[in-house]
PDB file of N, CA and C in Angstrom:
ATOM      1  N   MET L   1       2.586 -20.659   6.900  1.00  0.00           N
ATOM      2  CA  MET L   1       3.401 -21.909   6.410  1.00  0.00           C
ATOM      3  C   MET L   1       2.996 -22.763   5.651  1.00  0.00           C
ATOM      4  N   THR L   2       1.818 -23.028   6.136  1.00  0.00           N
ATOM      5  CA  THR L   2       0.950 -24.420   5.597  1.00  0.00           C
ATOM      6  C   THR L   2       0.997 -24.313   4.222  1.00  0.00           C
ATOM      7  N   ALA L   3       0.369 -23.075   3.959  1.00  0.00           N
ATOM      8  CA  ALA L   3      -0.023 -23.129   2.466  1.00  0.00           C
ATOM      9  C   ALA L   3       1.022 -22.696   2.004  1.00  0.00           C
ATOM     10  N   LEU L   4       2.080 -21.805   2.370  1.00  0.00           N
ATOM     11  CA  LEU L   4       2.999 -21.628   1.762  1.00  0.00           C
ATOM     12  C   LEU L   4       4.019 -22.865   1.004  1.00  0.00           C
ATOM     13  N   GLU L   5       3.857 -24.165   1.819  1.00  0.00           N
ATOM     14  CA  GLU L   5       4.619 -25.177   1.708  1.00  0.00           C
ATOM     15  C   GLU L   5       3.850 -26.458   0.730  1.00  0.00           C
ATOM     16  N   LYS L   6       2.070 -25.963   0.492  1.00  0.00           N
ATOM     17  CA  LYS L   6       2.082 -26.319  -0.372  1.00  0.00           C
ATOM     18  C   LYS L   6       1.391 -26.041  -1.985  1.00  0.00           C
ATOM     19  N   ALA L   7       2.204 -24.685  -1.905  1.00  0.00           N
ATOM     20  CA  ALA L   7       1.953 -23.626  -3.311  1.00  0.00           C
ATOM     21  C   ALA L   7       2.665 -24.081  -4.259  1.00  0.00           C
ATOM     22  N   THR L   8       2.444 -24.335  -5.444  1.00  0.00           N
ATOM     23  CA  THR L   8       2.582 -24.825  -5.948  1.00  0.00           C
ATOM     24  C   THR L   8       3.346 -23.655  -7.414  1.00  0.00           C
ATOM     25  N   GLY L   9       3.077 -22.206  -7.173  1.00  0.00           N
ATOM     26  CA  GLY L   9       3.153 -21.375  -8.147  1.00  0.00           C
ATOM     27  C   GLY L   9       4.042 -20.622  -6.910  1.00  0.00           C
ATOM     28  N   ASP L  10       3.993 -18.973  -7.934  1.00  0.00           N
ATOM     29  CA  ASP L  10       4.548 -18.070  -7.334  1.00  0.00           C
ATOM     30  C   ASP L  10       3.933 -17.362  -5.574  1.00  0.00           C
ATOM     31  N   VAL L  11       3.864 -16.811  -5.007  1.00  0.00           N
ATOM     32  CA  VAL L  11       3.312 -16.542  -3.772  1.00  0.00           C
ATOM     33  C   VAL L  11       4.284 -15.024  -3.051  1.00  0.00           C
ATOM     34  N   VAL L  12       3.639 -13.805  -3.348  1.00  0.00           N
ATOM     35  CA  VAL L  12       4.119 -12.804  -3.296  1.00  0.00           C
ATOM     36  C   VAL L  12       3.212 -11.879  -1.454  1.00  0.00           C
ATOM     37  N   LEU L  13       3.828 -11.845  -0.390  1.00  0.00           N
ATOM     38  CA  LEU L  13       3.000 -11.378   0.173  1.00  0.00           C
ATOM     39  C   LEU L  13       3.036  -9.471  -0.122  1.00  0.00           C
ATOM     40  N   LYS L  14       1.805  -8.997   0.376  1.00  0.00           N
ATOM     41  CA  LYS L  14       1.284  -7.681  -0.932  1.00  0.00           C
ATOM     42  C   LYS L  14       0.828  -7.100   0.732  1.00  0.00           C
ATOM     43  N   PHE L  15       1.306  -6.286   0.876  1.00  0.00           N
ATOM     44  CA  PHE L  15       0.384  -4.889   1.726  1.00  0.00           C
ATOM     45  C   PHE L  15       0.568  -4.151   0.589  1.00  0.00           C
ATOM     46  N   GLU L  16      -0.921  -3.368   0.637  1.00  0.00           N
ATOM     47  CA  GLU L  16      -1.454  -1.838  -0.241  1.00  0.00           C
ATOM     48  C   GLU L  16      -1.568  -0.848   1.557  1.00  0.00           C
ATOM     49  N   PRO L  17      -1.816  -0.069   1.150  1.00  0.00           N
ATOM     50  CA  PRO L  17      -1.971   1.270   2.497  1.00  0.00           C
ATOM     51  C   PRO L  17      -3.073   1.668   2.300  1.00  0.00           C
ATOM     52  N   PHE L  18      -3.395   2.299   3.057  1.00  0.00           N
ATOM     53  CA  PHE L  18      -4.858   3.461   2.863  1.00  0.00           C
ATOM     54  C   PHE L  18      -4.747   3.846   1.652  1.00  0.00           C
ATOM     55  N   VAL L  19      -6.028   5.009   1.500  1.00  0.00           N
ATOM     56  CA  VAL L  19      -6.121   5.109   0.327  1.00  0.00           C
ATOM     57  C   VAL L  19      -8.219   5.938  -0.062  1.00  0.00           C
ATOM     58  N   LEU L  20      -7.712   6.855  -0.108  1.00  0.00           N
ATOM     59  CA  LEU L  20      -8.810   7.856   0.445  1.00  0.00           C
ATOM     60  C   LEU L  20      -9.403   8.657  -0.663  1.00  0.00           C
ATOM     61  N   HIS L  21     -10.300   8.194  -1.477  1.00  0.00           N
ATOM     62  CA  HIS L  21     -10.779   9.082  -2.818  1.00  0.00           C
ATOM     63  C   HIS L  21     -12.074  10.234  -3.062  1.00  0.00           C
ATOM     64  N   VAL L  22     -11.440  11.172  -3.064  1.00  0.00           N
ATOM     65  CA  VAL L  22     -12.223  12.273  -1.936  1.00  0.00           C
ATOM     66  C   VAL L  22     -12.682  13.255  -4.561  1.00  0.00           C
ATOM     67  N   LEU L  23     -14.346  13.154  -4.064  1.00  0.00           N
ATOM     68  CA  LEU L  23     -14.423  14.095  -5.176  1.00  0.00           C
ATOM     69  C   LEU L  23     -15.038  15.201  -4.827  1.00  0.00           C
ATOM     70  N   CYS L  24     -14.296  16.042  -6.001  1.00  0.00           N
ATOM     71  CA  CYS L  24     -13.968  17.357  -5.423  1.00  0.00           C
ATOM     72  C   CYS L  24     -14.521  19.055  -6.497  1.00  0.00           C
ATOM     73  N   GLN L  25     -15.456  19.552  -5.323  1.00  0.00           N
ATOM     74  CA  GLN L  25     -16.094  20.599  -6.427  1.00  0.00           C
ATOM     75  C   GLN L  25     -15.374  21.473  -7.322  1.00  0.00           C
ATOM     76  N   GLU L  26     -14.468  21.950  -6.611  1.00  0.00           N
ATOM     77  CA  GLU L  26     -13.768  22.923  -7.660  1.00  0.00           C
ATOM     78  C   GLU L  26     -12.534  22.295  -7.021  1.00  0.00           C
ATOM     79  N   LEU L  27     -11.244  22.579  -8.396  1.00  0.00           N
ATOM     80  CA  LEU L  27      -9.761  22.088  -8.371  1.00  0.00           C
ATOM     81  C   LEU L  27      -8.648  23.034  -7.391  1.00  0.00           C
ATOM     82  N   GLN L  28      -9.861  24.115  -6.905  1.00  0.00           N
ATOM     83  CA  GLN L  28      -9.299  25.193  -6.017  1.00  0.00           C
ATOM     84  C   GLN L  28      -9.489  24.098  -4.502  1.00  0.00           C
ATOM     85  N   ASP L  29     -10.619  23.327  -3.920  1.00  0.00           N
ATOM     86  CA  ASP L  29     -10.574  22.160  -3.091  1.00  0.00           C
ATOM     87  C   ASP L  29     -10.122  21.181  -2.573  1.00  0.00           C
ATOM     88  N   ALA L  30      -9.376  20.824  -4.101  1.00  0.00           N
ATOM     89  CA  ALA L  30      -8.445  19.339  -4.254  1.00  0.00           C
ATOM     90  C   ALA L  30      -6.857  19.961  -4.386  1.00  0.00           C
ATOM     91  N   GLN L  31      -6.777  21.214  -4.604  1.00  0.00           N
ATOM     92  CA  GLN L  31      -5.741  21.500  -4.077  1.00  0.00           C
ATOM     93  C   GLN L  31      -5.346  21.529  -2.867  1.00  0.00           C
ATOM     94  N   LEU L  32      -5.908  22.220  -1.964  1.00  0.00           N
ATOM     95  CA  LEU L  32      -6.309  22.563  -0.838  1.00  0.00           C
ATOM     96  C   LEU L  32      -5.984  21.090  -0.255  1.00  0.00           C
ATOM     97  N   LEU L  33      -6.906  20.131  -1.094  1.00  0.00           N
ATOM     98  CA  LEU L  33      -6.865  18.511   0.768  1.00  0.00           C
ATOM     99  C   LEU L  33      -5.077  18.619  -0.203  1.00  0.00           C
ATOM    100  N   HIS L  34      -4.770  18.345  -1.337  1.00  0.00           N
ATOM    101  CA  HIS L  34      -3.162  17.504  -1.711  1.00  0.00           C
ATOM    102  C   HIS L  34      -2.732  18.399  -0.506  1.00  0.00           C
ATOM    103  N   SER L  35      -2.532  19.516  -0.564  1.00  0.00           N
ATOM    104  CA  SER L  35      -1.559  20.400  -0.001  1.00  0.00           C
ATOM    105  C   SER L  35      -1.745  20.276   1.681  1.00  0.00           C
ATOM    106  N   VAL L  36      -2.638  19.901   2.247  1.00  0.00           N
ATOM    107  CA  VAL L  36      -2.945  19.370   3.566  1.00  0.00           C
ATOM    108  C   VAL L  36      -2.381  17.357   4.208  1.00  0.00           C
ATOM    109  N   ALA L  37      -2.541  16.717   2.676  1.00  0.00           N
ATOM    110  CA  ALA L  37      -2.663  15.625   2.952  1.00  0.00           C
ATOM    111  C   ALA L  37      -1.254  15.370   2.627  1.00  0.00           C
ATOM    112  N   VAL L  38      -0.212  15.845   1.839  1.00  0.00           N
ATOM    113  CA  VAL L  38       1.385  15.928   1.576  1.00  0.00           C
ATOM    114  C   VAL L  38       1.570  15.966   2.889  1.00  0.00           C
ATOM    115  N   SER L  39       1.280  17.473   3.559  1.00  0.00           N
ATOM    116  CA  SER L  39       1.472  17.726   4.793  1.00  0.00           C
ATOM    117  C   SER L  39       1.369  17.191   5.793  1.00  0.00           C
ATOM    118  N   SER L  40       0.513  15.722   5.538  1.00  0.00           N
ATOM    119  CA  SER L  40       0.983  14.739   7.026  1.00  0.00           C
ATOM    120  C   SER L  40       0.950  14.064   6.610  1.00  0.00           C
ATOM    121  N   GLY L  41       2.183  13.995   5.071  1.00  0.00           N
ATOM    122  CA  GLY L  41       3.043  12.770   5.500  1.00  0.00           C
ATOM    123  C   GLY L  41       2.323  11.273   4.536  1.00  0.00           C
ATOM    124  N   PHE L  42       0.999  12.093   4.228  1.00  0.00           N
ATOM    125  CA  PHE L  42       0.770  11.055   2.261  1.00  0.00           C
ATOM    126  C   PHE L  42       1.318  11.717   1.107  1.00  0.00           C
ATOM    127  N   ARG L  43       2.968  11.460   0.666  1.00  0.00           N
ATOM    128  CA  ARG L  43       3.541  11.898  -0.022  1.00  0.00           C
ATOM    129  C   ARG L  43       2.719  11.588  -1.445  1.00  0.00           C
ATOM    130  N   ASN L  44       2.273  10.118  -1.277  1.00  0.00           N
ATOM    131  CA  ASN L  44       1.671   9.783  -2.657  1.00  0.00           C
ATOM    132  C   ASN L  44       0.792  10.344  -3.309  1.00  0.00           C
ATOM    133  N   SER L  45      -0.350  11.577  -2.646  1.00  0.00           N
ATOM    134  CA  SER L  45      -1.083  11.391  -2.884  1.00  0.00           C
ATOM    135  C   SER L  45      -1.639  12.961  -4.115  1.00  0.00           C
ATOM    136  N   GLY L  46      -3.159  13.217  -5.008  1.00  0.00           N
ATOM    137  CA  GLY L  46      -3.009  13.118  -6.556  1.00  0.00           C
ATOM    138  C   GLY L  46      -3.872  13.448  -6.795  1.00  0.00           C
ATOM    139  N   ILE L  47      -4.205  14.717  -7.384  1.00  0.00           N
ATOM    140  CA  ILE L  47      -5.493  15.111  -7.939  1.00  0.00           C
ATOM    141  C   ILE L  47      -5.057  14.344  -9.274  1.00  0.00           C
ATOM    142  N   THR L  48      -6.016  13.866  -9.977  1.00  0.00           N
ATOM    143  CA  THR L  48      -6.739  13.495 -10.919  1.00  0.00           C
ATOM    144  C   THR L  48      -8.146  14.467 -11.733  1.00  0.00           C
ATOM    145  N   VAL L  49      -8.058  15.046 -13.274  1.00  0.00           N
ATOM    146  CA  VAL L  49      -9.259  15.303 -13.490  1.00  0.00           C
ATOM    147  C   VAL L  49      -9.360  15.002 -14.983  1.00  0.00           C
ATOM    148  N   GLY L  50     -10.700  13.911 -15.115  1.00  0.00           N
ATOM    149  CA  GLY L  50     -12.172  13.236 -15.986  1.00  0.00           C
ATOM    150  C   GLY L  50     -11.791  14.044 -17.135  1.00  0.00           C
ATOM    151  N   ARG L  51     -12.017  13.551 -18.402  1.00  0.00           N
ATOM    152  CA  ARG L  51     -12.631  14.097 -19.146  1.00  0.00           C
ATOM    153  C   ARG L  51     -13.652  14.771 -19.280  1.00  0.00           C
ATOM    154  N   GLY L  52     -15.056  14.634 -18.490  1.00  0.00           N
ATOM    155  CA  GLY L  52     -15.825  15.019 -17.976  1.00  0.00           C
ATOM    156  C   GLY L  52     -15.717  16.329 -17.236  1.00  0.00           C
ATOM    157  N   GLY L  53     -14.638  16.526 -16.296  1.00  0.00           N
ATOM    158  CA  GLY L  53     -13.848  17.920 -15.483  1.00  0.00           C
ATOM    159  C   GLY L  53     -14.119  17.281 -13.667  1.00  0.00           C
ATOM    160  N   LYS L  54     -14.476  15.943 -13.622  1.00  0.00           N
ATOM    161  CA  LYS L  54     -14.836  15.443 -12.799  1.00  0.00           C
ATOM    162  C   LYS L  54     -13.370  15.515 -12.082  1.00  0.00           C
ATOM    163  N   ILE L  55     -13.674  15.998 -10.720  1.00  0.00           N
ATOM    164  CA  ILE L  55     -11.740  16.302 -10.277  1.00  0.00           C
ATOM    165  C   ILE L  55     -11.792  15.580  -9.126  1.00  0.00           C
ATOM    166  N   MET L  56     -10.615  14.211  -8.650  1.00  0.00           N
ATOM    167  CA  MET L  56     -10.788  13.560  -7.839  1.00  0.00           C
ATOM    168  C   MET L  56      -9.186  13.375  -6.906  1.00  0.00           C
ATOM    169  N   MET L  57      -9.273  13.896  -5.664  1.00  0.00           N
ATOM    170  CA  MET L  57      -8.497  13.575  -5.182  1.00  0.00           C
ATOM    171  C   MET L  57      -8.043  12.500  -4.054  1.00  0.00           C
ATOM    172  N   ALA L  58      -6.760  11.752  -3.995  1.00  0.00           N
ATOM    173  CA  ALA L  58      -6.911  10.988  -4.094  1.00  0.00           C
ATOM    174  C   ALA L  58      -5.490  10.715  -2.623  1.00  0.00           C
ATOM    175  N   VAL L  59      -5.684  10.459  -1.833  1.00  0.00           N
ATOM    176  CA  VAL L  59      -4.804  10.773  -0.548  1.00  0.00           C
ATOM    177  C   VAL L  59      -4.568   8.868  -0.404  1.00  0.00           C
ATOM    178  N   ARG L  60      -2.994   9.090  -0.143  1.00  0.00           N
ATOM    179  CA  ARG L  60      -2.298   8.192  -0.447  1.00  0.00           C
ATOM    180  C   ARG L  60      -0.955   7.989  -0.307  1.00  0.00           C
ATOM    181  N   SER L  61      -0.928   7.071   1.089  1.00  0.00           N
ATOM    182  CA  SER L  61       0.319   6.816   1.785  1.00  0.00           C
ATOM    183  C   SER L  61       1.608   5.746   1.066  1.00  0.00           C
ATOM    184  N   THR L  62       3.064   6.045   1.504  1.00  0.00           N
ATOM    185  CA  THR L  62       3.824   5.142   1.195  1.00  0.00           C
ATOM    186  C   THR L  62       4.528   3.800   1.512  1.00  0.00           C
ATOM    187  N   HIS L  63       2.976   3.486   2.446  1.00  0.00           N
ATOM    188  CA  HIS L  63       3.746   2.847   3.668  1.00  0.00           C
ATOM    189  C   HIS L  63       3.264   1.200   2.043  1.00  0.00           C
ATOM    190  N   CYS L  64       3.915   0.899   1.406  1.00  0.00           N
ATOM    191  CA  CYS L  64       3.828  -0.317   0.380  1.00  0.00           C
ATOM    192  C   CYS L  64       4.239  -0.710   1.013  1.00  0.00           C
ATOM    193  N   LEU L  65       3.964  -2.974   0.487  1.00  0.00           N
ATOM    194  CA  LEU L  65       5.269  -3.958   0.920  1.00  0.00           C
ATOM    195  C   LEU L  65       5.201  -5.076  -0.315  1.00  0.00           C
ATOM    196  N   GLU L  66       5.540  -5.670  -1.220  1.00  0.00           N
ATOM    197  CA  GLU L  66       5.248  -6.696  -2.087  1.00  0.00           C
ATOM    198  C   GLU L  66       6.728  -7.733  -2.082  1.00  0.00           C
ATOM    199  N   VAL L  67       6.513  -8.446  -1.445  1.00  0.00           N
ATOM    200  CA  VAL L  67       8.013  -9.937  -1.129  1.00  0.00           C
ATOM    201  C   VAL L  67       7.727 -10.278  -1.699  1.00  0.00           C
ATOM    202  N   PRO L  68       8.484 -10.951  -2.439  1.00  0.00           N
ATOM    203  CA  PRO L  68       8.269 -12.493  -3.556  1.00  0.00           C
ATOM    204  C   PRO L  68       8.904 -13.625  -2.110  1.00  0.00           C
ATOM    205  N   LEU L  69       7.538 -14.772  -2.244  1.00  0.00           N
ATOM    206  CA  LEU L  69       8.080 -15.534  -0.961  1.00  0.00           C
ATOM    207  C   LEU L  69       8.495 -16.223  -1.493  1.00  0.00           C
ATOM    208  N   SER L  70       8.015 -17.194  -2.506  1.00  0.00           N
ATOM    209  CA  SER L  70       7.922 -18.734  -3.536  1.00  0.00           C
ATOM    210  C   SER L  70       8.141 -18.260  -4.951  1.00  0.00           C
ATOM    211  N   HIS L  71       8.889 -19.247  -5.397  1.00  0.00           N
ATOM    212  CA  HIS L  71       8.527 -19.336  -7.184  1.00  0.00           C
ATOM    213  C   HIS L  71       8.761 -20.955  -7.991  1.00  0.00           C
ATOM    214  N   LYS L  72       7.660 -20.897  -8.600  1.00  0.00           N
ATOM    215  CA  LYS L  72       7.045 -22.148  -9.082  1.00  0.00           C
ATOM    216  C   LYS L  72       7.172 -23.186  -7.732  1.00  0.00           C
ATOM    217  N   GLY L  73       7.153 -23.261  -6.524  1.00  0.00           N
ATOM    218  CA  GLY L  73       6.857 -23.545  -5.595  1.00  0.00           C
ATOM    219  C   GLY L  73       7.635 -24.369  -4.454  1.00  0.00           C
ATOM    220  N   ARG L  74       8.362 -23.421  -5.230  1.00  0.00           N
ATOM    221  CA  ARG L  74       9.966 -23.333  -4.302  1.00  0.00           C
ATOM    222  C   ARG L  74      10.237 -22.167  -3.552  1.00  0.00           C
ATOM    223  N   LEU L  75      10.101 -22.607  -2.097  1.00  0.00           N
ATOM    224  CA  LEU L  75      10.000 -21.267  -1.159  1.00  0.00           C
ATOM    225  C   LEU L  75      11.814 -20.855  -1.120  1.00  0.00           C
ATOM    226  N   MET L  76      11.971 -19.481  -1.295  1.00  0.00           N
ATOM    227  CA  MET L  76      13.123 -18.856  -1.588  1.00  0.00           C
ATOM    228  C   MET L  76      13.527 -18.186  -0.193  1.00  0.00           C
ATOM    229  N   VAL L  77      12.357 -18.158   0.547  1.00  0.00           N
ATOM    230  CA  VAL L  77      12.830 -17.027   1.755  1.00  0.00           C
ATOM    231  C   VAL L  77      12.828 -18.027   3.145  1.00  0.00           C
ATOM    232  N   SER L  78      13.584 -17.716   4.449  1.00  0.00           N
ATOM    233  CA  SER L  78      13.200 -18.383   5.350  1.00  0.00           C
ATOM    234  C   SER L  78      12.008 -18.609   6.419  1.00  0.00           C
ATOM    235  N   GLU L  79      12.028 -18.891   7.534  1.00  0.00           N
ATOM    236  CA  GLU L  79      10.224 -19.002   8.207  1.00  0.00           C
ATOM    237  C   GLU L  79      11.012 -17.341   9.088  1.00  0.00           C
ATOM    238  N   GLU L  80      12.245 -18.248   9.257  1.00  0.00           N
ATOM    239  CA  GLU L  80      12.169 -16.571  10.286  1.00  0.00           C
ATOM    240  C   GLU L  80      12.342 -15.383   9.714  1.00  0.00           C
ATOM    241  N   TYR L  81      12.784 -15.219   8.223  1.00  0.00           N
ATOM    242  CA  TYR L  81      12.680 -13.795   7.505  1.00  0.00           C
ATOM    243  C   TYR L  81      10.471 -13.160   6.756  1.00  0.00           C
ATOM    244  N   ILE L  82      10.495 -14.846   6.675  1.00  0.00           N
ATOM    245  CA  ILE L  82       8.791 -14.190   6.521  1.00  0.00           C
ATOM    246  C   ILE L  82       8.507 -14.064   8.284  1.00  0.00           C
ATOM    247  N   GLU L  83       8.170 -14.111   9.285  1.00  0.00           N
ATOM    248  CA  GLU L  83       7.464 -13.818  10.661  1.00  0.00           C
ATOM    249  C   GLU L  83       8.830 -12.571  10.818  1.00  0.00           C
ATOM    250  N   PHE L  84       9.520 -12.218  10.403  1.00  0.00           N
ATOM    251  CA  PHE L  84      10.086 -10.820   9.971  1.00  0.00           C
ATOM    252  C   PHE L  84       9.178  -9.503   9.134  1.00  0.00           C
ATOM    253  N   LEU L  85       8.821 -10.157   7.929  1.00  0.00           N
ATOM    254  CA  LEU L  85       7.950  -9.513   7.073  1.00  0.00           C
ATOM    255  C   LEU L  85       6.346  -9.896   7.568  1.00  0.00           C
ATOM    256  N   ILE L  86       5.740 -10.430   8.513  1.00  0.00           N
ATOM    257  CA  ILE L  86       4.490 -10.086   8.707  1.00  0.00           C
ATOM    258  C   ILE L  86       4.712  -9.292   9.908  1.00  0.00           C
ATOM    259  N   HIS L  87       5.337  -9.178  11.189  1.00  0.00           N
ATOM    260  CA  HIS L  87       5.920  -7.740  11.641  1.00  0.00           C
ATOM    261  C   HIS L  87       6.072  -6.409  11.096  1.00  0.00           C
ATOM    262  N   VAL L  88       6.353  -6.344  10.080  1.00  0.00           N
ATOM    263  CA  VAL L  88       6.759  -4.945   9.397  1.00  0.00           C
ATOM    264  C   VAL L  88       5.553  -4.781   8.532  1.00  0.00           C
ATOM    265  N   ALA L  89       4.542  -6.047   8.616  1.00  0.00           N
ATOM    266  CA  ALA L  89       3.175  -5.867   7.541  1.00  0.00           C
ATOM    267  C   ALA L  89       2.730  -5.084   8.468  1.00  0.00           C
ATOM    268  N   ASN L  90       2.377  -5.772   9.725  1.00  0.00           N
ATOM    269  CA  ASN L  90       1.239  -4.952  10.646  1.00  0.00           C
ATOM    270  C   ASN L  90       1.874  -3.791  11.495  1.00  0.00           C
ATOM    271  N   GLN L  91       2.972  -3.710  11.031  1.00  0.00           N
ATOM    272  CA  GLN L  91       3.447  -1.897  12.099  1.00  0.00           C
ATOM    273  C   GLN L  91       3.030  -1.009  11.193  1.00  0.00           C
ATOM    274  N   LYS L  92       2.844  -1.813   9.486  1.00  0.00           N
ATOM    275  CA  LYS L  92       2.532  -0.761   8.637  1.00  0.00           C
ATOM    276  C   LYS L  92       0.784  -0.419   8.823  1.00  0.00           C
ATOM    277  N   MET L  93       0.295  -1.836   8.866  1.00  0.00           N
ATOM    278  CA  MET L  93      -1.019  -1.294   9.318  1.00  0.00           C
ATOM    279  C   MET L  93      -1.737  -0.825  10.494  1.00  0.00           C
ATOM    280  N   GLU L  94      -0.548  -0.774  11.430  1.00  0.00           N
ATOM    281  CA  GLU L  94      -0.998   0.664  12.388  1.00  0.00           C
ATOM    282  C   GLU L  94      -0.490   1.552  12.280  1.00  0.00           C
ATOM    283  N   GLU L  95      -0.024   1.846  10.956  1.00  0.00           N
ATOM    284  CA  GLU L  95       0.528   3.111  10.636  1.00  0.00           C
ATOM    285  C   GLU L  95      -0.584   3.667  10.054  1.00  0.00           C
ATOM    286  N   ASN L  96      -1.342   2.897   9.203  1.00  0.00           N
ATOM    287  CA  ASN L  96      -2.343   2.641   8.860  1.00  0.00           C
ATOM    288  C   ASN L  96      -3.922   3.436   9.099  1.00  0.00           C
ATOM    289  N   ILE L  97      -3.361   3.343  10.703  1.00  0.00           N
ATOM    290  CA  ILE L  97      -5.112   3.193  11.431  1.00  0.00           C
ATOM    291  C   ILE L  97      -4.946   4.488  12.198  1.00  0.00           C
TER     292      ILE L  97
END
């Protein structure tokens, strides 16, 4: 709260979830891993094929959180709401683990 009170710009609370990048030898391997990841709850997972044929499988969660707290130095939410957001972010961190 002290840091927020001293802020002169915009402050955003941001939580980014677990991401695992796996380089795969074959597209078939990436497809299998993608299927397992999605069925395990990592719904934002995907496969990317680079220009050189490099096949990358990204295992990503949907546990994102991005909330503006202040704008131009003015606090836009209550301290109670910030405490709630911290609780939510900590829960998301536990889900990551």
